[in-house]
Amino acid sequence: MAQPKAVRAAVVPDIAAQLDLASACIDGAESMMAAPAAAGRPPLVVVGHRGKGMNALASPDERLREVKENSVRSFNDAARVAGVGYVEFDVQVTKDGCPVVFHDNFIFTEQDGKICGKRVTDLPLVEFLSYGPQKDQDKVGRPLLRKLKDGRILRWDVRSDEPLCTLREAFEGVDTRVGFNVELKFDDDLVYQEEELVGVLQAILKVVFEHAKDRPVIFSSFQPDAAQLMRRLQDQYPVYFLTVGGTQLHADARRNSLEEAVRLCRAGGLQGIVSEARAVFRHPSAVARVKESDLSLLTYGQLNNVPEAVYMQHLMGVDGVIVDLVQEIAEAVSEFAAVVAPEPSPEEGQAGRLGLDRAAPAKKTPNFSQREISFLLRLIPELVQ
C-alpha cells in the first residue's frame, strides 16, 4: 500500500531565475547560430496534451474548455488536426485492476449538498465510470467537479462534455493514425513499493499488448522508479522520463534537474526525456547533453502554446512539443518545418527514439535572420515569467 510522503514538493519562485535567464538564452543561442541546428533534422512532433488540450476551468480562454480532456472525443479531435503525431494522456489503475484515463489523483462530486472527493485508485471501475456523462442515455451520472491548485472546486463544465474512458476504450475508439503518449500517473505525495508499481504497470501493459497493434506508443512518467521498471518489464515501446527540470524542488533529487534526468535515463536504459519547457530555456546547454546521450527530448508546459517559444525550441534541437492549443501550434509548426522524416520501415518498428532519429533529406530550411533571433531572445524571458 502506498504511504504518504513526509516531504512535499516546493515551488521555486520563477522570479529568482529571471536575472540569469536572458544571458543563458544568449549563450545557448551563440551555439545554435554557429551550427545548422534545423538543417537535416526531422520535423518537430506535435503532441496533443490530454487530447485536444487540457481543461483550464478558471481560464477566460474558451479554447481550454472546448471538449472534455482525456476523452475519446478529445483524442479524435486532436487526431484530425494536420501535423499532430501523438496525443498524451494520463493512466491510473482502479482498485479492481482496470487502467483508466484520468489526470487528477482525486475525483470530486456533489451529493446531498456536500462536496466529496475520492482517490481514483481507490475506486472500482463501475464507480469511476459513474461520474459525468454516461454512454447509456437512460442513465444520469454523478455531477463531476474538479479541485484546482488554488483549492477552489468548480463544476467541470465544457462545451462538449464526454464520458470518462478506460485505456482499452481509447485504443479501440481513437483513430489509429495517431500515436499514444501514455503517462504512467502516480501521486507525488505517496511512496510506492516496487511490488505495487509492478502490479500497476503490468495491468497497463496487458491492455497495451492486447490492443495497441501497429499504433505507435511511448510511455512516460514523473515517477523515476516506475519509469525504470517499465523499461525492465518490456522493450517493445520507448520509455521517457518526465521532469520539471528544476522549476520545482522535490525530495527525490532525481527529479530536480535535466542533468539528473539524463543520468537516470542512461542508468535505466530509457529512450528520452520530457521536460518542462522553462527548464530548457533556463539551461540551453542541457539540450546538447541530452543529445550526446542519444536521448530524445520533448517538452511540455504553457510556453508550448506560444509559437515563438516553439520556434526557439526547434532551433535548439527539441524533438517534440506537448501542447494545449493543438490547432494553432500545429499550423505554426507546419510553416517552419525544416525537413520531412521518412516513413519507418517495418524492421525499424518503434525501437529507439520516437522514430525521429533516422536521417532525412532536407526539404526546406527556415531562414531566421539575426534580427529575428534577437527578437525571440528578448521575448523568451518575458514568456517564462
mmCIF file of C-alpha atoms in Angstrom, residues 75-285:
data_model
loop_
_atom_site.group_PDB
_atom_site.id
_atom_site.type_symbol
_atom_site.label_atom_id
_atom_site.label_comp_id
_atom_site.label_asym_id
_atom_site.label_seq_id
_atom_site.Cartn_x
_atom_site.Cartn_y
_atom_site.Cartn_z
ATOM 1 C CA PHE A 75 -8.258 12.384 -28.756
ATOM 2 C CA ASN A 76 -10.048 12.096 -32.099
ATOM 3 C CA ASP A 77 -10.436 15.860 -32.392
ATOM 4 C CA ALA A 78 -6.669 16.186 -31.983
ATOM 5 C CA ALA A 79 -6.021 13.350 -34.417
ATOM 6 C CA ARG A 80 -7.931 15.211 -37.109
ATOM 7 C CA VAL A 81 -5.576 18.203 -36.907
ATOM 8 C CA ALA A 82 -2.946 18.014 -39.644
ATOM 9 C CA GLY A 83 0.530 17.649 -38.202
ATOM 10 C CA VAL A 84 -0.416 16.055 -34.880
ATOM 11 C CA GLY A 85 1.590 12.874 -34.360
ATOM 12 C CA TYR A 86 0.596 11.841 -30.841
ATOM 13 C CA VAL A 87 -1.877 12.506 -28.087
ATOM 14 C CA GLU A 88 -0.716 12.483 -24.482
ATOM 15 C CA PHE A 89 -2.900 11.237 -21.656
ATOM 16 C CA ASP A 90 -2.719 10.052 -18.061
ATOM 17 C CA VAL A 91 -3.402 6.483 -16.983
ATOM 18 C CA GLN A 92 -4.184 5.225 -13.491
ATOM 19 C CA VAL A 93 -5.368 1.792 -12.382
ATOM 20 C CA THR A 94 -8.603 1.342 -10.444
ATOM 21 C CA LYS A 95 -8.946 -0.698 -7.279
ATOM 22 C CA ASP A 96 -10.124 -3.683 -9.303
ATOM 23 C CA GLY A 97 -7.213 -3.513 -11.741
ATOM 24 C CA CYS A 98 -8.575 -1.611 -14.757
ATOM 25 C CA PRO A 99 -6.417 1.093 -16.404
ATOM 26 C CA VAL A 100 -8.445 4.288 -16.827
ATOM 27 C CA VAL A 101 -7.678 7.652 -18.397
ATOM 28 C CA PHE A 102 -7.812 10.475 -15.841
ATOM 29 C CA HIS A 103 -5.349 13.151 -14.768
ATOM 30 C CA ASP A 104 -6.231 14.162 -11.217
ATOM 31 C CA ASN A 105 -5.434 11.958 -8.221
ATOM 32 C CA PHE A 106 -8.863 12.672 -6.731
ATOM 33 C CA ILE A 107 -12.288 12.817 -8.339
ATOM 34 C CA PHE A 108 -14.984 15.077 -6.858
ATOM 35 C CA THR A 109 -18.751 15.191 -6.882
ATOM 36 C CA GLU A 110 -21.627 16.822 -5.000
ATOM 37 C CA GLN A 111 -24.095 14.721 -3.097
ATOM 38 C CA ASP A 112 -26.896 15.952 -0.809
ATOM 39 C CA GLY A 113 -25.433 19.432 -0.965
ATOM 40 C CA LYS A 114 -21.989 18.291 0.163
ATOM 41 C CA ILE A 115 -18.803 18.064 -1.903
ATOM 42 C CA CYS A 116 -16.884 14.842 -1.528
ATOM 43 C CA GLY A 117 -13.721 13.538 -3.161
ATOM 44 C CA LYS A 118 -12.250 10.075 -3.550
ATOM 45 C CA ARG A 119 -8.879 8.854 -4.732
ATOM 46 C CA VAL A 120 -9.243 7.435 -8.241
ATOM 47 C CA THR A 121 -7.149 4.369 -7.465
ATOM 48 C CA ASP A 122 -9.425 3.533 -4.501
ATOM 49 C CA LEU A 123 -12.485 3.246 -6.760
ATOM 50 C CA PRO A 124 -13.750 0.158 -8.581
ATOM 51 C CA LEU A 125 -14.215 0.678 -12.318
ATOM 52 C CA VAL A 126 -18.027 0.847 -12.156
ATOM 53 C CA GLU A 127 -17.934 3.696 -9.653
ATOM 54 C CA PHE A 128 -15.251 5.589 -11.588
ATOM 55 C CA LEU A 129 -17.324 5.467 -14.777
ATOM 56 C CA SER A 130 -20.426 6.675 -12.914
ATOM 57 C CA TYR A 131 -19.086 10.245 -12.803
ATOM 58 C CA GLY A 132 -20.100 12.700 -15.505
ATOM 59 C CA PRO A 133 -21.994 11.966 -18.751
ATOM 60 C CA GLN A 134 -22.973 8.345 -19.330
ATOM 61 C CA LYS A 135 -22.778 6.293 -22.504
ATOM 62 C CA ASP A 136 -26.214 4.928 -21.697
ATOM 63 C CA GLN A 137 -28.521 7.879 -22.338
ATOM 64 C CA ASP A 138 -31.040 6.464 -19.873
ATOM 65 C CA LYS A 139 -28.572 6.854 -17.001
ATOM 66 C CA VAL A 140 -27.685 10.036 -15.149
ATOM 67 C CA GLY A 141 -24.119 10.289 -13.943
ATOM 68 C CA ARG A 142 -22.898 11.853 -10.743
ATOM 69 C CA PRO A 143 -22.048 15.546 -11.061
ATOM 70 C CA LEU A 144 -18.338 15.852 -11.895
ATOM 71 C CA LEU A 145 -16.358 18.574 -10.150
ATOM 72 C CA ARG A 146 -12.679 19.489 -10.209
ATOM 73 C CA LYS A 147 -10.393 20.823 -7.487
ATOM 74 C CA LEU A 148 -8.000 23.491 -8.752
ATOM 75 C CA LYS A 149 -4.483 24.103 -7.480
ATOM 76 C CA ASP A 150 -5.691 27.137 -5.530
ATOM 77 C CA GLY A 151 -8.188 24.960 -3.632
ATOM 78 C CA ARG A 152 -11.341 26.048 -5.431
ATOM 79 C CA ILE A 153 -13.721 23.315 -6.522
ATOM 80 C CA LEU A 154 -15.614 24.045 -9.756
ATOM 81 C CA ARG A 155 -18.135 22.209 -11.863
ATOM 82 C CA TRP A 156 -16.396 20.502 -14.773
ATOM 83 C CA ASP A 157 -18.275 22.471 -17.416
ATOM 84 C CA VAL A 158 -17.052 22.231 -21.011
ATOM 85 C CA ARG A 159 -18.720 22.908 -24.346
ATOM 86 C CA SER A 160 -18.579 19.257 -25.485
ATOM 87 C CA ASP A 161 -18.886 17.015 -22.456
ATOM 88 C CA GLU A 162 -17.923 13.375 -22.814
ATOM 89 C CA PRO A 163 -17.934 10.198 -20.695
ATOM 90 C CA LEU A 164 -14.812 9.104 -18.836
ATOM 91 C CA CYS A 165 -12.990 6.277 -20.558
ATOM 92 C CA THR A 166 -10.715 3.307 -19.982
ATOM 93 C CA LEU A 167 -7.372 2.729 -21.674
ATOM 94 C CA ARG A 168 -8.914 -0.084 -23.684
ATOM 95 C CA GLU A 169 -11.661 2.220 -24.963
ATOM 96 C CA ALA A 170 -9.027 4.719 -26.036
ATOM 97 C CA PHE A 171 -7.246 2.085 -28.106
ATOM 98 C CA GLU A 172 -10.500 0.855 -29.616
ATOM 99 C CA GLY A 173 -12.109 4.235 -30.277
ATOM 100 C CA VAL A 174 -9.298 6.561 -31.376
ATOM 101 C CA ASP A 175 -8.007 6.977 -34.925
ATOM 102 C CA THR A 176 -5.142 4.520 -35.340
ATOM 103 C CA ARG A 177 -3.067 7.060 -37.279
ATOM 104 C CA VAL A 178 -2.275 8.972 -34.089
ATOM 105 C CA GLY A 179 0.254 7.648 -31.588
ATOM 106 C CA PHE A 180 -0.266 7.436 -27.833
ATOM 107 C CA ASN A 181 1.995 9.020 -25.236
ATOM 108 C CA VAL A 182 0.815 7.120 -22.156
ATOM 109 C CA GLU A 183 1.768 8.909 -18.948
ATOM 110 C CA LEU A 184 2.028 6.469 -16.064
ATOM 111 C CA LYS A 185 0.321 8.538 -13.369
ATOM 112 C CA PHE A 186 1.305 8.286 -9.714
ATOM 113 C CA ASP A 187 0.701 10.564 -6.736
ATOM 114 C CA ASP A 188 3.742 12.686 -5.836
ATOM 115 C CA ASP A 189 2.685 12.635 -2.199
ATOM 116 C CA LEU A 190 2.800 8.850 -1.844
ATOM 117 C CA VAL A 191 5.678 6.400 -1.517
ATOM 118 C CA TYR A 192 5.211 3.269 -3.610
ATOM 119 C CA GLN A 193 6.740 -0.134 -3.017
ATOM 120 C CA GLU A 194 8.201 -1.913 -6.040
ATOM 121 C CA GLU A 195 5.631 -4.714 -5.866
ATOM 122 C CA GLU A 196 2.808 -2.180 -6.070
ATOM 123 C CA LEU A 197 4.396 -0.365 -9.021
ATOM 124 C CA VAL A 198 4.926 -3.623 -10.889
ATOM 125 C CA GLY A 199 1.278 -4.595 -10.418
ATOM 126 C CA VAL A 200 0.072 -1.280 -11.837
ATOM 127 C CA LEU A 201 2.465 -1.380 -14.787
ATOM 128 C CA GLN A 202 1.594 -4.967 -15.663
ATOM 129 C CA ALA A 203 -2.124 -4.101 -15.727
ATOM 130 C CA ILE A 204 -1.369 -1.280 -18.181
ATOM 131 C CA LEU A 205 0.937 -3.432 -20.297
ATOM 132 C CA LYS A 206 -1.709 -6.127 -20.609
ATOM 133 C CA VAL A 207 -4.080 -3.676 -22.289
ATOM 134 C CA VAL A 208 -1.333 -2.195 -24.482
ATOM 135 C CA PHE A 209 -0.084 -5.576 -25.706
ATOM 136 C CA GLU A 210 -3.618 -6.731 -26.489
ATOM 137 C CA HIS A 211 -4.897 -3.588 -28.219
ATOM 138 C CA ALA A 212 -2.055 -1.376 -29.468
ATOM 139 C CA LYS A 213 -1.476 -3.383 -32.659
ATOM 140 C CA ASP A 214 0.509 -1.113 -35.013
ATOM 141 C CA ARG A 215 -0.214 2.141 -33.181
ATOM 142 C CA PRO A 216 2.940 3.995 -32.063
ATOM 143 C CA VAL A 217 3.131 4.061 -28.254
ATOM 144 C CA ILE A 218 5.562 5.639 -25.825
ATOM 145 C CA PHE A 219 5.427 5.564 -22.040
ATOM 146 C CA SER A 220 6.402 8.422 -19.752
ATOM 147 C CA SER A 221 6.334 9.058 -16.026
ATOM 148 C CA PHE A 222 7.404 11.567 -13.395
ATOM 149 C CA GLN A 223 7.882 8.607 -11.030
ATOM 150 C CA PRO A 224 11.548 7.596 -11.516
ATOM 151 C CA ASP A 225 11.145 4.049 -10.237
ATOM 152 C CA ALA A 226 8.047 3.458 -12.369
ATOM 153 C CA ALA A 227 9.847 4.679 -15.498
ATOM 154 C CA GLN A 228 12.811 2.390 -14.913
ATOM 155 C CA LEU A 229 10.575 -0.559 -14.046
ATOM 156 C CA MET A 230 8.547 -0.102 -17.226
ATOM 157 C CA ARG A 231 11.781 -0.280 -19.209
ATOM 158 C CA ARG A 232 12.731 -3.502 -17.436
ATOM 159 C CA LEU A 233 9.292 -5.062 -17.919
ATOM 160 C CA GLN A 234 9.265 -4.596 -21.703
ATOM 161 C CA ASP A 235 11.478 -3.460 -24.571
ATOM 162 C CA GLN A 236 8.869 -3.047 -27.313
ATOM 163 C CA TYR A 237 7.895 0.554 -26.552
ATOM 164 C CA PRO A 238 10.139 3.520 -25.665
ATOM 165 C CA VAL A 239 10.048 4.886 -22.115
ATOM 166 C CA TYR A 240 10.638 8.580 -21.345
ATOM 167 C CA PHE A 241 11.332 10.238 -18.012
ATOM 168 C CA LEU A 242 9.170 13.260 -17.196
ATOM 169 C CA THR A 243 10.863 16.053 -15.269
ATOM 170 C CA VAL A 244 10.199 19.608 -14.159
ATOM 171 C CA GLY A 245 13.920 20.144 -14.700
ATOM 172 C CA GLY A 246 14.431 22.229 -11.571
ATOM 173 C CA THR A 247 11.408 24.525 -11.937
ATOM 174 C CA GLN A 248 10.181 22.854 -8.733
ATOM 175 C CA LEU A 249 12.141 21.166 -5.963
ATOM 176 C CA HIS A 250 11.331 17.592 -4.959
ATOM 177 C CA ALA A 251 12.535 15.414 -2.128
ATOM 178 C CA ASP A 252 13.741 12.937 -4.772
ATOM 179 C CA ALA A 253 16.885 14.535 -6.239
ATOM 180 C CA ARG A 254 16.457 12.567 -9.463
ATOM 181 C CA ARG A 255 13.598 14.917 -10.360
ATOM 182 C CA ASN A 256 15.404 18.198 -9.799
ATOM 183 C CA SER A 257 17.406 18.866 -12.970
ATOM 184 C CA LEU A 258 17.902 17.887 -16.581
ATOM 185 C CA GLU A 259 21.340 16.573 -15.653
ATOM 186 C CA GLU A 260 19.771 14.173 -13.153
ATOM 187 C CA ALA A 261 17.216 13.172 -15.774
ATOM 188 C CA VAL A 262 19.987 12.306 -18.235
ATOM 189 C CA ARG A 263 21.775 10.297 -15.568
ATOM 190 C CA LEU A 264 18.626 8.339 -14.719
ATOM 191 C CA CYS A 265 17.880 7.609 -18.386
ATOM 192 C CA ARG A 266 21.381 6.358 -19.060
ATOM 193 C CA ALA A 267 21.365 4.169 -15.947
ATOM 194 C CA GLY A 268 17.955 2.678 -16.720
ATOM 195 C CA GLY A 269 18.195 2.397 -20.482
ATOM 196 C CA LEU A 270 15.359 4.871 -21.096
ATOM 197 C CA GLN A 271 14.999 6.417 -24.535
ATOM 198 C CA GLY A 272 14.100 10.022 -23.813
ATOM 199 C CA ILE A 273 13.199 12.928 -21.557
ATOM 200 C CA VAL A 274 10.051 15.038 -21.365
ATOM 201 C CA SER A 275 10.972 18.331 -19.704
ATOM 202 C CA GLU A 276 9.117 21.441 -18.609
ATOM 203 C CA ALA A 277 9.870 23.919 -21.403
ATOM 204 C CA ARG A 278 11.066 26.583 -18.964
ATOM 205 C CA ALA A 279 13.873 24.291 -17.822
ATOM 206 C CA VAL A 280 15.159 24.049 -21.396
ATOM 207 C CA PHE A 281 15.204 27.821 -21.795
ATOM 208 C CA ARG A 282 16.912 28.300 -18.449
ATOM 209 C CA HIS A 283 19.606 25.760 -19.318
ATOM 210 C CA PRO A 284 20.000 25.665 -23.115
ATOM 211 C CA SER A 285 23.313 23.815 -22.882
#
